[in-house]
PDB file of C-alpha atoms in Angstrom:
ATOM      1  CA  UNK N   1      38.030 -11.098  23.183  1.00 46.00           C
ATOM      2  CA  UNK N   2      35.211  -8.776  23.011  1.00 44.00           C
ATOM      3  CA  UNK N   3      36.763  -6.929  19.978  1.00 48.00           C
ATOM      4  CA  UNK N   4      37.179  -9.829  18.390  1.00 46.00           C
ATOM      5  CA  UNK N   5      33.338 -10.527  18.890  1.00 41.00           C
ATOM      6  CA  UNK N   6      32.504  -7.329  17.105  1.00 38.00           C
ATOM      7  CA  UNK N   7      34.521  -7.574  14.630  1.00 49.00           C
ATOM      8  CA  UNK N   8      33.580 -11.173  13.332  1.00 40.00           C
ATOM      9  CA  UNK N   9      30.138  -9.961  13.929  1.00 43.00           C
ATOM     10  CA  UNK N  10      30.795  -7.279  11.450  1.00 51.00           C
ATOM     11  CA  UNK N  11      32.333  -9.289   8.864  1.00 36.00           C
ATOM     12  CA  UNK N  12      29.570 -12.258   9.168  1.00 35.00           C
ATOM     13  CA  UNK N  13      27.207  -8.919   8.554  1.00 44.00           C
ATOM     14  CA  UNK N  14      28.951  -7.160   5.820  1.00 43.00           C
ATOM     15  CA  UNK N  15      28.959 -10.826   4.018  1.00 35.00           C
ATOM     16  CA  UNK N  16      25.058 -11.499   4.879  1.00 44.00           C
ATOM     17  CA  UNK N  17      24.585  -7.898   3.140  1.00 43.00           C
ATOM     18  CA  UNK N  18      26.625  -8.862   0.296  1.00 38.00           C
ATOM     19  CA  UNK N  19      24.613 -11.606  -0.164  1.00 41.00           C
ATOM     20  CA  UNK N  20      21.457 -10.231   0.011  1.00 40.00           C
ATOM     21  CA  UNK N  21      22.168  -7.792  -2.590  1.00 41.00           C
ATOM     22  CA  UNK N  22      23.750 -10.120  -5.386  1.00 41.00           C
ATOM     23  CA  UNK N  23      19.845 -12.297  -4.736  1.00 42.00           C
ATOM     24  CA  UNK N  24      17.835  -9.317  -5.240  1.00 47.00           C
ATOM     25  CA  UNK N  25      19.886  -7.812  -8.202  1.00 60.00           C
ATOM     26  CA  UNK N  26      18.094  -9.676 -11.275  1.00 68.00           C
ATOM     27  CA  UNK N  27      19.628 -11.544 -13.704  1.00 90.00           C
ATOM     28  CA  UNK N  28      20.386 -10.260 -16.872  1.00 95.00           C
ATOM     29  CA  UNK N  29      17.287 -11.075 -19.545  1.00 97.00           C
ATOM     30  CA  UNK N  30      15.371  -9.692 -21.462  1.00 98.00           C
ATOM     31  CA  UNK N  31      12.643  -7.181 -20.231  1.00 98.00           C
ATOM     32  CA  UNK N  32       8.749  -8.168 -21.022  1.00 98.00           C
ATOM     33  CA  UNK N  33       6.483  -6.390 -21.833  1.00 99.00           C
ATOM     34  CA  UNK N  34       2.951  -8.434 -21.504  1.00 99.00           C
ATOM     35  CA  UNK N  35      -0.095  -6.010 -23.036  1.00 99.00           C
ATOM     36  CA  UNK N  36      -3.654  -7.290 -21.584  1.00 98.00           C
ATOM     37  CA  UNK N  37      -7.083  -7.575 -23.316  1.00 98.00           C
ATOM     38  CA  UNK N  38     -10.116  -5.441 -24.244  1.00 98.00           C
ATOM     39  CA  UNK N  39     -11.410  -3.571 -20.694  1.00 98.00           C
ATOM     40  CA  UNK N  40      -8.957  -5.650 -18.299  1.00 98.00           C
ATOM     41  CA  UNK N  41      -6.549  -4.642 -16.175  1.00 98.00           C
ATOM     42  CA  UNK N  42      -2.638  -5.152 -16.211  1.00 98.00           C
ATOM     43  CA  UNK N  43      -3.409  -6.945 -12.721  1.00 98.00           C
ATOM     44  CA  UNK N  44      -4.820  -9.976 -15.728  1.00 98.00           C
ATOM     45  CA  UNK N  45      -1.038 -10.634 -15.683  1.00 99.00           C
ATOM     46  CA  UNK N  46      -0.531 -11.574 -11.854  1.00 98.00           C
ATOM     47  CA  UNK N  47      -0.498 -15.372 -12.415  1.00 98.00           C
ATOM     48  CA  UNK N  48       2.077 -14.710 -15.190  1.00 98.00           C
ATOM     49  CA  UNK N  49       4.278 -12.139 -13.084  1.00 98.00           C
ATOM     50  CA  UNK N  50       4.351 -14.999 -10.059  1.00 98.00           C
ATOM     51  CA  UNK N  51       5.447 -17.295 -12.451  1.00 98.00           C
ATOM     52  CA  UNK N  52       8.249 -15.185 -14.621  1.00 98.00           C
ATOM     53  CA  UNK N  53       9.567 -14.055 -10.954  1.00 98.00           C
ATOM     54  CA  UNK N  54       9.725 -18.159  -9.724  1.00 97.00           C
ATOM     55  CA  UNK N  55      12.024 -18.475 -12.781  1.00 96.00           C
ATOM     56  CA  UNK N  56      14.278 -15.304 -11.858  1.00 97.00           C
ATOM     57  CA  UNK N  57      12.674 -11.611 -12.854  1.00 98.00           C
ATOM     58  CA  UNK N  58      11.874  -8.648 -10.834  1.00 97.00           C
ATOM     59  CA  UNK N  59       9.479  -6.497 -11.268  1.00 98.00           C
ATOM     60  CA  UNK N  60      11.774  -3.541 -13.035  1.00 97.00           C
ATOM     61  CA  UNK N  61      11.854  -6.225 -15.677  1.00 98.00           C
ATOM     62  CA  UNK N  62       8.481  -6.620 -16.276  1.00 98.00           C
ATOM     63  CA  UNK N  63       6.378  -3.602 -17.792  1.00 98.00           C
ATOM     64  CA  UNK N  64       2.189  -4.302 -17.955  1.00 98.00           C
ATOM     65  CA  UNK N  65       0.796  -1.080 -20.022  1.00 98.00           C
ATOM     66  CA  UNK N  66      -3.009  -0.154 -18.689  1.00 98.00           C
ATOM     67  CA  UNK N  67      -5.145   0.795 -21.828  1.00 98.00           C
ATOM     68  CA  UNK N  68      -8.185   1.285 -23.285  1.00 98.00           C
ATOM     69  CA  UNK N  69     -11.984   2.213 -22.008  1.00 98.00           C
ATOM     70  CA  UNK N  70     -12.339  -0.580 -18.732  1.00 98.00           C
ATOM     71  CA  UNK N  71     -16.175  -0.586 -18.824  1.00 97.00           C
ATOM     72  CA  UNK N  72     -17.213  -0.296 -22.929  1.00 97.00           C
ATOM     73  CA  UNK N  73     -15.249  -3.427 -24.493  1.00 97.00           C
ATOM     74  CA  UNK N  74     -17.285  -2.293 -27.786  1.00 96.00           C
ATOM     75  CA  UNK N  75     -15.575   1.348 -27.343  1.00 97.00           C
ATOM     76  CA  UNK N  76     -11.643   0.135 -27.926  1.00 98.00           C
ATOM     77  CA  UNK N  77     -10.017  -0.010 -30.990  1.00 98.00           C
ATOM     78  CA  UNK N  78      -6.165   0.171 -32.298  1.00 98.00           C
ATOM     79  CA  UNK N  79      -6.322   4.358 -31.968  1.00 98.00           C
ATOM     80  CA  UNK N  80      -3.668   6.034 -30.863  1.00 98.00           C
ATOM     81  CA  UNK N  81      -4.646   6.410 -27.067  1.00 98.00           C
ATOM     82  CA  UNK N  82      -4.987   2.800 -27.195  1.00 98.00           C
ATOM     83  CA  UNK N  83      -1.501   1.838 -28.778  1.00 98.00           C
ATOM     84  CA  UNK N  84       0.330   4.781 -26.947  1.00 98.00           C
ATOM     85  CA  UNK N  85       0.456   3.218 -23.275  1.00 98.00           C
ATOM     86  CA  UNK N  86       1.898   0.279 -25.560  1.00 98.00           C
ATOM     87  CA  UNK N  87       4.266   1.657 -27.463  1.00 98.00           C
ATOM     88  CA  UNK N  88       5.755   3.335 -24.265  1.00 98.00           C
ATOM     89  CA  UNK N  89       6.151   0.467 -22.470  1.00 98.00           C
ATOM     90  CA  UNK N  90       8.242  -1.198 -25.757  1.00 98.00           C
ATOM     91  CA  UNK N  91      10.424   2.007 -25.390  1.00 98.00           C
ATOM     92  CA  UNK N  92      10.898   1.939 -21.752  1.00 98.00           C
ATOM     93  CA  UNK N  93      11.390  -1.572 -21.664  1.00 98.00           C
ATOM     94  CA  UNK N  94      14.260  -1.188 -24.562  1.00 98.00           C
ATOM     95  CA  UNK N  95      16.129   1.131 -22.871  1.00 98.00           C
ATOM     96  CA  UNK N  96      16.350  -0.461 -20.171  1.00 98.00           C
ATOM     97  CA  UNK N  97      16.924  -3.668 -21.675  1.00 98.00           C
ATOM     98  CA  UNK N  98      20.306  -5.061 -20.081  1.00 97.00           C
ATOM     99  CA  UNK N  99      20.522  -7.833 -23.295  1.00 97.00           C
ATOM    100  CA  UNK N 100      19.280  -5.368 -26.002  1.00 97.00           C
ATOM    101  CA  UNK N 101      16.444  -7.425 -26.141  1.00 98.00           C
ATOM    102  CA  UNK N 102      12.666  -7.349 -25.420  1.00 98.00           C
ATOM    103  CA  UNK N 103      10.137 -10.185 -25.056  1.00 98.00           C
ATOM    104  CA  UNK N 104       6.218  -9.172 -25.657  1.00 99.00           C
ATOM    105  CA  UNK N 105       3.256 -11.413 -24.578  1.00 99.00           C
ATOM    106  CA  UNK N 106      -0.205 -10.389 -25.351  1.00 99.00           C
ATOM    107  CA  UNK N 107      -3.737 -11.264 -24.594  1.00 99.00           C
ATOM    108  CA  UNK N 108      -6.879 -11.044 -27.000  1.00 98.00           C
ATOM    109  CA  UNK N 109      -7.066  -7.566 -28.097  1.00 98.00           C
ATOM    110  CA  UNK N 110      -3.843  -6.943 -26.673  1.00 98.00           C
ATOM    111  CA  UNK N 111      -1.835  -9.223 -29.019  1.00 99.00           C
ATOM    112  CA  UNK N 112      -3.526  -7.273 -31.970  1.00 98.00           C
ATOM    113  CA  UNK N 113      -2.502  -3.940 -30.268  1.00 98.00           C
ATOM    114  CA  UNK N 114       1.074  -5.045 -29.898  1.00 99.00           C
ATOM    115  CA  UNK N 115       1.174  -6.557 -33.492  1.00 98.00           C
ATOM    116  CA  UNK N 116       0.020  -2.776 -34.426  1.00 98.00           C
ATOM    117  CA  UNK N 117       2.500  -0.619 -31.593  1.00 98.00           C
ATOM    118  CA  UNK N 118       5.497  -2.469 -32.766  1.00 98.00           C
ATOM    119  CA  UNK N 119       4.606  -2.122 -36.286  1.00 98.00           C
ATOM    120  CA  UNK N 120       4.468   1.657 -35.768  1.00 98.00           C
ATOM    121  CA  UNK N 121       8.108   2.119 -34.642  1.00 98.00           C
ATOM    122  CA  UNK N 122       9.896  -0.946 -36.551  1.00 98.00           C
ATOM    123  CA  UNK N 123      10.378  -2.512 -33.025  1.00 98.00           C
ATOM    124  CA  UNK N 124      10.831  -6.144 -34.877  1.00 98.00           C
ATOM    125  CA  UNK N 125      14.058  -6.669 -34.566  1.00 98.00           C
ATOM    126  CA  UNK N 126      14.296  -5.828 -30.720  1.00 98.00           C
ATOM    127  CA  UNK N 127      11.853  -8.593 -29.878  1.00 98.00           C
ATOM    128  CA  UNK N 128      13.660 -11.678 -29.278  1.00 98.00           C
ATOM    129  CA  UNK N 129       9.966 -13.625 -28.792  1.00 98.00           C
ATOM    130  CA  UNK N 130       6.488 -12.586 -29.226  1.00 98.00           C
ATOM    131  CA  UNK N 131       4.019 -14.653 -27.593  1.00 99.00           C
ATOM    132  CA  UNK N 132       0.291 -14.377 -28.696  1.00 99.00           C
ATOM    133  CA  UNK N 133      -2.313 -15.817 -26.128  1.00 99.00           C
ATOM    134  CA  UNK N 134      -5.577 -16.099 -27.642  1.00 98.00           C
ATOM    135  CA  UNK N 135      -5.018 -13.185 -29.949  1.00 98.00           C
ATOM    136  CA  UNK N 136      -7.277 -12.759 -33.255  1.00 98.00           C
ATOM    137  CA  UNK N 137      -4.602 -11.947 -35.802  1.00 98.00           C
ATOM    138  CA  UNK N 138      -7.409 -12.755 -38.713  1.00 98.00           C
ATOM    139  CA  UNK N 139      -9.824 -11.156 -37.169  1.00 98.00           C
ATOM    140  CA  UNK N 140     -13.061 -12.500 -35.222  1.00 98.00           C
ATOM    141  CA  UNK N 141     -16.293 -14.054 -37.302  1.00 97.00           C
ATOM    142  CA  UNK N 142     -18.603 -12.208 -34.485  1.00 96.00           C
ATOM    143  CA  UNK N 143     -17.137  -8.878 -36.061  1.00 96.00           C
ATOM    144  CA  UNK N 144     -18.144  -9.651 -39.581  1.00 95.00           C
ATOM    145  CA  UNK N 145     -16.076  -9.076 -42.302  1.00 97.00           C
ATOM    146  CA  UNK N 146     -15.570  -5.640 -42.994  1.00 97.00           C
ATOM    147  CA  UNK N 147     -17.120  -3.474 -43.870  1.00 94.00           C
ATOM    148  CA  UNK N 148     -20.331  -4.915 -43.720  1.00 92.00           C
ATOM    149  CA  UNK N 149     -22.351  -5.456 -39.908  1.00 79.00           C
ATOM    150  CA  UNK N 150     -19.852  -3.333 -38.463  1.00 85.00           C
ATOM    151  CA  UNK N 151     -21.833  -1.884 -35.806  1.00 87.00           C
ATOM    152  CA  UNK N 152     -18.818  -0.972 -32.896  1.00 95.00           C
ATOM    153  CA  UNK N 153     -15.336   0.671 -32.801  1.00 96.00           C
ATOM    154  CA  UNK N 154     -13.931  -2.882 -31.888  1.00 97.00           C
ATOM    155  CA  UNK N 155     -15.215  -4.237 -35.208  1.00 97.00           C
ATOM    156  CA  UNK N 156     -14.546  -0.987 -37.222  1.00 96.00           C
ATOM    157  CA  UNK N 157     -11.726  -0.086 -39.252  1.00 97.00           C
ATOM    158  CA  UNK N 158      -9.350   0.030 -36.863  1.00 98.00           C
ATOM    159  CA  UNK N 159     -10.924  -2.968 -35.140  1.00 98.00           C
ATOM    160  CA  UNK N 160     -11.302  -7.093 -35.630  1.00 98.00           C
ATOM    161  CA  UNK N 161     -13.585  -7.595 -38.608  1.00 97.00           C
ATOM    162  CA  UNK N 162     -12.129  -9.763 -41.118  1.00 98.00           C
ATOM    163  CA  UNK N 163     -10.418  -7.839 -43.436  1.00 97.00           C
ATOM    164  CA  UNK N 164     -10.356  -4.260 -41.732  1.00 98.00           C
ATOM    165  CA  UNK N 165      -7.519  -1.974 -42.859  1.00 98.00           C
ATOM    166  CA  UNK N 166      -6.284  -3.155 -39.285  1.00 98.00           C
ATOM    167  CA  UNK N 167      -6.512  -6.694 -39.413  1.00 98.00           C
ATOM    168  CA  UNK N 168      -5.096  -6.193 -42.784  1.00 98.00           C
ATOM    169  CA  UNK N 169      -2.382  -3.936 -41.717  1.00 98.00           C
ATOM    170  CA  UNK N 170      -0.976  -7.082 -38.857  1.00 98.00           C
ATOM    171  CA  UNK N 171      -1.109  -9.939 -41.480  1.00 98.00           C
ATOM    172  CA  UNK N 172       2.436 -11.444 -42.766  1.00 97.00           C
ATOM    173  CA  UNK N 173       4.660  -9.374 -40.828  1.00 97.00           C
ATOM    174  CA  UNK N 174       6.619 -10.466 -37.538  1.00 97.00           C
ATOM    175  CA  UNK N 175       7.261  -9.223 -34.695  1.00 98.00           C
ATOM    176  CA  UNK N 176      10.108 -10.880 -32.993  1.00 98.00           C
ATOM    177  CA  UNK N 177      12.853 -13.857 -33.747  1.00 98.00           C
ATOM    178  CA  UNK N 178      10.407 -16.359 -32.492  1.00 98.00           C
ATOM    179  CA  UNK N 179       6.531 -16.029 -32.668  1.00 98.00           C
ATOM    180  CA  UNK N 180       4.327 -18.032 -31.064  1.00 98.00           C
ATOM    181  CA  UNK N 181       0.590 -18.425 -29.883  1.00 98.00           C
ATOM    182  CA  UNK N 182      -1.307 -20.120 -27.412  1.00 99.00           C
ATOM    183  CA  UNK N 183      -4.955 -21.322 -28.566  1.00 98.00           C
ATOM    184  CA  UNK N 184      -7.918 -23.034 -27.552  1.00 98.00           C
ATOM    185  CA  UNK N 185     -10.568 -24.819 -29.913  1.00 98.00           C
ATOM    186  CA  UNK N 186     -13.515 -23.445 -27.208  1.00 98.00           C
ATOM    187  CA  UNK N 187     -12.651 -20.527 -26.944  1.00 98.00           C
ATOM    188  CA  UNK N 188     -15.564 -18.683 -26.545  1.00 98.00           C
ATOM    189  CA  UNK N 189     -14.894 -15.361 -27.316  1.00 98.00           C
ATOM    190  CA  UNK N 190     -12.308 -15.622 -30.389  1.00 98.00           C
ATOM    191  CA  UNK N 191     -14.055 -19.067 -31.488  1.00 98.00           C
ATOM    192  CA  UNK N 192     -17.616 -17.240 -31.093  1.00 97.00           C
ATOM    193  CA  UNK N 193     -19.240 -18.680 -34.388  1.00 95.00           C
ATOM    194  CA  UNK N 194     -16.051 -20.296 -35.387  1.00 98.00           C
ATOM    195  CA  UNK N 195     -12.169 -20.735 -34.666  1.00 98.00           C
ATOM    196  CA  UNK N 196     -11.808 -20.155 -38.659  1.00 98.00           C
ATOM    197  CA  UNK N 197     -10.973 -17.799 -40.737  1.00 98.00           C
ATOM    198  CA  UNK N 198      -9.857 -18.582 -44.498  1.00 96.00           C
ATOM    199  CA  UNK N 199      -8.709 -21.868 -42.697  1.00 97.00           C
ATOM    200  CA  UNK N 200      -7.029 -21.211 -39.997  1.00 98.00           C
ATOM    201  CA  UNK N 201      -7.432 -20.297 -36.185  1.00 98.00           C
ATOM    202  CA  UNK N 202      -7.860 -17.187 -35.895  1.00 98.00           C
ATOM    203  CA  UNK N 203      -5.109 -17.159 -33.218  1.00 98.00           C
ATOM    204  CA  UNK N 204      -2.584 -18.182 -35.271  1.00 98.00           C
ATOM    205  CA  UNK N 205       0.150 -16.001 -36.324  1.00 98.00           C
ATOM    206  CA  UNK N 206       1.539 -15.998 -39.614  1.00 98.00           C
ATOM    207  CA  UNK N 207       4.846 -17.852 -39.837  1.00 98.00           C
ATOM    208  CA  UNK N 208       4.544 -18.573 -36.265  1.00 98.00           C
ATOM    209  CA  UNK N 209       7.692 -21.171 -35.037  1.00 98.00           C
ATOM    210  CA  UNK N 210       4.980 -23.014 -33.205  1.00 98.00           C
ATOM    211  CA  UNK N 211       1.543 -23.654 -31.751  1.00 98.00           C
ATOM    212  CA  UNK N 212       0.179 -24.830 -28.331  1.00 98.00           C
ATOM    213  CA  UNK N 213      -3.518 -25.872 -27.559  1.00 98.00           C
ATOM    214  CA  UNK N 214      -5.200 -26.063 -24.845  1.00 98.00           C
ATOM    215  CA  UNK N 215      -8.788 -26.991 -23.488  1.00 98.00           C
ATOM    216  CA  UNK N 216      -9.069 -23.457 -21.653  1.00 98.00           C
ATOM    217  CA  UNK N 217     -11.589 -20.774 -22.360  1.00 98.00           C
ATOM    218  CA  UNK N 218     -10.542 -17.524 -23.624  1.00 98.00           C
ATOM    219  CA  UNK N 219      -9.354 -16.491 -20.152  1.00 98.00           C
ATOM    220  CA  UNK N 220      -7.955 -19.613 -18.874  1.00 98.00           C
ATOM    221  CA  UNK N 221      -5.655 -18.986 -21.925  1.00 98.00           C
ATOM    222  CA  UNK N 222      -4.220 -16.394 -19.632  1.00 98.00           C
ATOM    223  CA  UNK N 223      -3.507 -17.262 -15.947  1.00 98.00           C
ATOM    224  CA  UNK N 224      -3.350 -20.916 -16.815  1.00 98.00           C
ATOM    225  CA  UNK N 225      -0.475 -21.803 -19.354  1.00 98.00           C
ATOM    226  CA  UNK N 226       1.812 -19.210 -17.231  1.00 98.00           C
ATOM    227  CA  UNK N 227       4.428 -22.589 -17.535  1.00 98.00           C
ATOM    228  CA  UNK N 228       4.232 -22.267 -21.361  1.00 98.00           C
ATOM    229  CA  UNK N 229       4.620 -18.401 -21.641  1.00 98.00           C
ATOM    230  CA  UNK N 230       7.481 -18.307 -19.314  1.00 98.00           C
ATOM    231  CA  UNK N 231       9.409 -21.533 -21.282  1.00 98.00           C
ATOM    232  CA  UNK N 232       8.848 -19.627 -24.295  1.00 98.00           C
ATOM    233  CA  UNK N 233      10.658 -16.732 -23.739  1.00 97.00           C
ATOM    234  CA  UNK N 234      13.738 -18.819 -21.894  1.00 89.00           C
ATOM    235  CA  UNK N 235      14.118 -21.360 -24.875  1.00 80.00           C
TER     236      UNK N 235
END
């Protein structure tokens, strides 16, 4: 009888194991890669990572890139030690990409810098949806329009002014299947003067499948439409 014990214990064991390891192994989408702002952290994207992991990732599928100067905002551009962290974490996240796919959500600066990485190694047509969260893809009327006022590296050529050779450079291209962007009308860093430019919100993306607004600031963009970002790359 005691044999008999052990070896149902055993099997009710083996099966628990079994168990445990087909929950933990993830389910087979794509990888994200979510690029943060100018001087934040990849810790910006904790609300978001809770959120994609309630609806079935692990963390090996989600890649946050650290970049950029964390105390001179006015320092950053789209330079190469900026966009290199980025376009790393597109690589990485290919390769280990179990659909062939990759999704990319950025904030502020960081949709900008994505626009710009996966522009630099024709990574289009691996990004199944590109999600821009109060991004400035026409640049920002507190930059100027280039190349007059521009007094800082962020509003510079390689920077947000309307009309730099970067802002330039991002404009009517895409950068996945599906584009999208998340917006606010008070936002008060990309609306700083105005939401416009040439007539449109500046977080707009050109031939973007759709819009969302919200009455968030520029940050509340981020860690509070978490619901919407994580529908939009499951749709």
């Amino acid at each position: 009888m005691f044999k008999k014990i052990v070896s149902l214990y055993r099997v009710v064991a083996a099966v628990s194991m079994l168990g445990a390891a087909m929950s933990a192994q993830a389910a087979c989408l794509d990888n994200v890669v979510l690029v943060h702002g100018n001087t934040a952290y990849p810790s910006s994207w904790n609300n978001t990572v809770s959120t994609l992991k309630g609806r079935g990732y692990v963390d090996s599928q989600l890649y946050r890139p650290s970049w950029g100067s964390k105390t001179c905002a006015a320092c950053n551009a789209h330079t190469a030690s900026n966009l290199d962290p980025v376009k790393t974490a597109l690589r990485n996240a290919k390769a280990a990409s179990c659909t062939g796919k990759i999704d990319v959500i950025g904030h502020s600066m960081g949709v900008t810098l994505a626009m710009k990485a996966i522009n630099d190694i024709g990574y289009a047509g691996y990004v199944n949806s590109f999600v821009g969260v109060a991004g400035a893809q026409h640049g920002l009327n507190s930059c100027g329009v280039y190349p007059y006022n521009v007094v800082t590296s962020t509003c510079g050529s390689a920077g947000l002014s309307i009309n730099s050779p970067l802002i330039n450079s991002v404009r009517g291209k895409r950068y996945g299947t599906k584009m999208y962007s998340i917006k606010s009308w008070i936002d008060e860093v990309v609306c700083m003067g105005s939401c416009y430019v040439y007539g449109s919100h500046t977080s707009n993306i050109d031939s973007q499948n759709a819009s969302y607004d919200f009455a968030l600031g520029h940050f509340g963009l981020q860690t509070s439409t978490t619901s919407t970002q994580a529908n939009l790359l499951m749709n």
